[in-house]
Structures are given as structure tokens and as C-alpha cells.
PDB file of C-alpha atoms in Angstrom:
ATOM      1  CA  CYS A  26       0.118  -0.034   0.029  1.00 81.00           C
ATOM      2  CA  CYS A  27       1.208   3.384  -0.631  1.00 91.00           C
ATOM      3  CA  LEU A  28      -0.902   6.938   0.153  1.00 92.00           C
ATOM      4  CA  VAL A  29      -1.323   9.430  -3.277  1.00 92.00           C
ATOM      5  CA  PRO A  30       0.476  12.549  -2.003  1.00 90.00           C
ATOM      6  CA  LYS A  31      -2.562  15.987  -1.455  1.00 89.00           C
ATOM      7  CA  ARG A  32      -1.762  17.468  -4.330  1.00 86.00           C
ATOM      8  CA  GLY A  33      -3.003  14.199  -5.692  1.00 89.00           C
ATOM      9  CA  LEU A  34      -6.335  14.754  -4.851  1.00 91.00           C
ATOM     10  CA  ASP A  35      -9.261  15.237  -6.284  1.00 91.00           C
ATOM     11  CA  VAL A  36      -9.967  18.227  -3.344  1.00 90.00           C
ATOM     12  CA  MET A  37     -12.812  19.752  -4.516  1.00 91.00           C
ATOM     13  CA  LYS A  38     -14.659  15.535  -4.271  1.00 91.00           C
ATOM     14  CA  CYS A  39     -13.517  16.758   0.081  1.00 91.00           C
ATOM     15  CA  GLU A  40     -11.382  13.451  -0.888  1.00 93.00           C
ATOM     16  CA  THR A  41      -8.820  13.047   2.141  1.00 92.00           C
ATOM     17  CA  ALA A  42      -6.216  10.107   1.558  1.00 94.00           C
ATOM     18  CA  ARG A  43      -5.955   7.784  -1.366  1.00 96.00           C
ATOM     19  CA  VAL A  44      -4.456   4.360  -0.803  1.00 95.00           C
ATOM     20  CA  LEU A  45      -3.343   2.621  -3.742  1.00 94.00           C
ATOM     21  CA  LYS A  46      -3.043  -1.496  -2.699  1.00 92.00           C
ATOM     22  CA  VAL A  47      -1.322  -3.950  -4.504  1.00 90.00           C
ATOM     23  CA  THR A  48      -2.824  -7.279  -5.166  1.00 88.00           C
ATOM     24  CA  ASN A  49      -1.072 -10.508  -6.556  1.00 87.00           C
ATOM     25  CA  ASN A  50      -3.820 -11.328  -9.123  1.00 87.00           C
ATOM     26  CA  GLU A  51      -6.072  -7.794  -9.286  1.00 85.00           C
ATOM     27  CA  GLY A  52      -2.899  -5.674  -9.592  1.00 91.00           C
ATOM     28  CA  ILE A  53      -4.031  -2.218  -7.873  1.00 91.00           C
ATOM     29  CA  HIS A  54      -6.739  -1.022  -6.379  1.00 92.00           C
ATOM     30  CA  PRO A  55      -7.657   2.646  -5.832  1.00 93.00           C
ATOM     31  CA  LEU A  56      -9.080   4.031  -2.285  1.00 94.00           C
ATOM     32  CA  SER A  57     -10.802   6.752  -1.728  1.00 95.00           C
ATOM     33  CA  PHE A  58     -11.190   9.019   1.973  1.00 95.00           C
ATOM     34  CA  THR A  59     -14.197  11.172   1.397  1.00 93.00           C
ATOM     35  CA  VAL A  60     -15.248  13.741   3.565  1.00 92.00           C
ATOM     36  CA  PRO A  61     -19.534  14.084   3.697  1.00 92.00           C
ATOM     37  CA  ARG A  62     -19.793  18.059   2.566  1.00 88.00           C
ATOM     38  CA  LYS A  63     -22.911  19.399   1.706  1.00 86.00           C
ATOM     39  CA  SER A  64     -20.871  22.033  -0.360  1.00 85.00           C
ATOM     40  CA  ASP A  65     -19.530  22.034  -3.844  1.00 83.00           C
ATOM     41  CA  ALA A  66     -17.374  24.778  -3.126  1.00 87.00           C
ATOM     42  CA  PHE A  67     -13.214  24.605  -2.039  1.00 89.00           C
ATOM     43  CA  GLN A  68     -13.162  23.329   1.735  1.00 90.00           C
ATOM     44  CA  ASP A  69      -9.527  24.906   3.230  1.00 88.00           C
ATOM     45  CA  ASP A  70     -10.679  24.317   6.827  1.00 89.00           C
ATOM     46  CA  ILE A  71      -9.988  20.211   5.740  1.00 91.00           C
ATOM     47  CA  PHE A  72      -6.981  20.800   2.694  1.00 91.00           C
ATOM     48  CA  PRO A  73      -3.969  23.773   4.443  1.00 91.00           C
ATOM     49  CA  ASP A  74      -1.133  24.046   2.386  1.00 91.00           C
ATOM     50  CA  CYS A  75       1.055  21.405   1.622  1.00 89.00           C
ATOM     51  CA  PRO A  76       4.360  21.067   0.258  1.00 89.00           C
ATOM     52  CA  SER A  77       5.099  22.525  -2.771  1.00 88.00           C
ATOM     53  CA  THR A  78       6.847  20.487  -6.041  1.00 87.00           C
ATOM     54  CA  GLN A  79       9.543  23.511  -5.761  1.00 91.00           C
ATOM     55  CA  PRO A  80      12.783  23.510  -2.767  1.00 92.00           C
ATOM     56  CA  ALA A  81      13.233  25.971  -0.907  1.00 92.00           C
ATOM     57  CA  HIS A  82      16.421  26.582  -1.062  1.00 92.00           C
ATOM     58  CA  THR A  83      19.023  25.040  -3.889  1.00 93.00           C
ATOM     59  CA  ALA A  84      21.941  22.467  -3.899  1.00 92.00           C
ATOM     60  CA  GLU A  85      24.477  24.287  -1.869  1.00 94.00           C
ATOM     61  CA  GLU A  86      22.238  25.986   0.451  1.00 93.00           C
ATOM     62  CA  TRP A  87      21.586  22.609   1.629  1.00 91.00           C
ATOM     63  CA  GLN A  88      24.596  21.477   1.765  1.00 93.00           C
ATOM     64  CA  GLY A  89      25.944  24.474   3.959  1.00 94.00           C
ATOM     65  CA  GLY A  90      23.743  23.779   6.860  1.00 93.00           C
ATOM     66  CA  SER A  91      20.362  26.161   5.688  1.00 90.00           C
ATOM     67  CA  SER A  92      17.140  24.647   7.271  1.00 90.00           C
ATOM     68  CA  LYS A  93      14.491  26.672   6.148  1.00 90.00           C
ATOM     69  CA  LEU A  94      11.460  25.721   5.862  1.00 93.00           C
ATOM     70  CA  PRO A  95       9.549  23.782   2.952  1.00 92.00           C
ATOM     71  CA  LEU A  96       7.415  25.743   0.379  1.00 93.00           C
ATOM     72  CA  THR A  97       4.239  25.925   0.764  1.00 92.00           C
ATOM     73  CA  MET A  98       1.186  25.579  -1.959  1.00 91.00           C
ATOM     74  CA  SER A  99      -2.913  26.508  -1.553  1.00 91.00           C
ATOM     75  CA  LEU A 100      -4.702  23.038  -2.984  1.00 91.00           C
ATOM     76  CA  ASN A 101      -7.583  25.402  -4.034  1.00 91.00           C
ATOM     77  CA  PRO A 102      -7.946  24.759  -7.795  1.00 89.00           C
ATOM     78  CA  ALA A 103      -8.862  28.988  -8.529  1.00 88.00           C
ATOM     79  CA  LEU A 104      -5.166  29.649  -7.456  1.00 84.00           C
ATOM     80  CA  ALA A 105      -3.956  26.849  -9.276  1.00 73.00           C
ATOM     81  CA  SER A 106      -2.105  29.107 -11.779  1.00 59.00           C
ATOM     82  CA  SER A 107      -0.947  31.689  -8.664  1.00 52.00           C
ATOM     83  CA  ASN A 108       1.307  28.367  -7.882  1.00 48.00           C
TER      84      ASN A 108
END
């Protein structure tokens, strides 16, 4: 089993986790976990910013002892162009 990264979830369906289960005979089965919500709007209370795909510092900075916090990104699809 493995977890799909937060940025790979269907946030508009309030999917909070997805596990990929590998079986011997039947391949890969996705198991989706969702939070029931009545609204179709983005739910920022259950989807806080997550680590982005951009590095916080260069390899040289890290090798030199840098300890920056990771850069984060919003999971809100309406803000996707600004990430």
C-alpha cells in the first residue's frame, strides 16, 4: 500500500486521502477516503496548504547547513495558476 500525495487528490470531492493497494492477481486498487460535505465549494478547513513541488533552497545552501521551512502551495483549484 502507498498514499497518494495531497496534491494528487480530488479536493473538490473532499477526498482527504487515497491509498493504492497492490494485490497479487488483480493489480492496483485505489481506496478513496472522503469527508461528506453539502457544499460544492473548496473546503479550506480540511485542505490546509501542503508542501509544494518547488525546493526551498538549492543543494549548495542545504549542504552549507541551511534549514529553511518547505515552500507550501494551496490545494484550491481556483488558485492553481498562482502556484
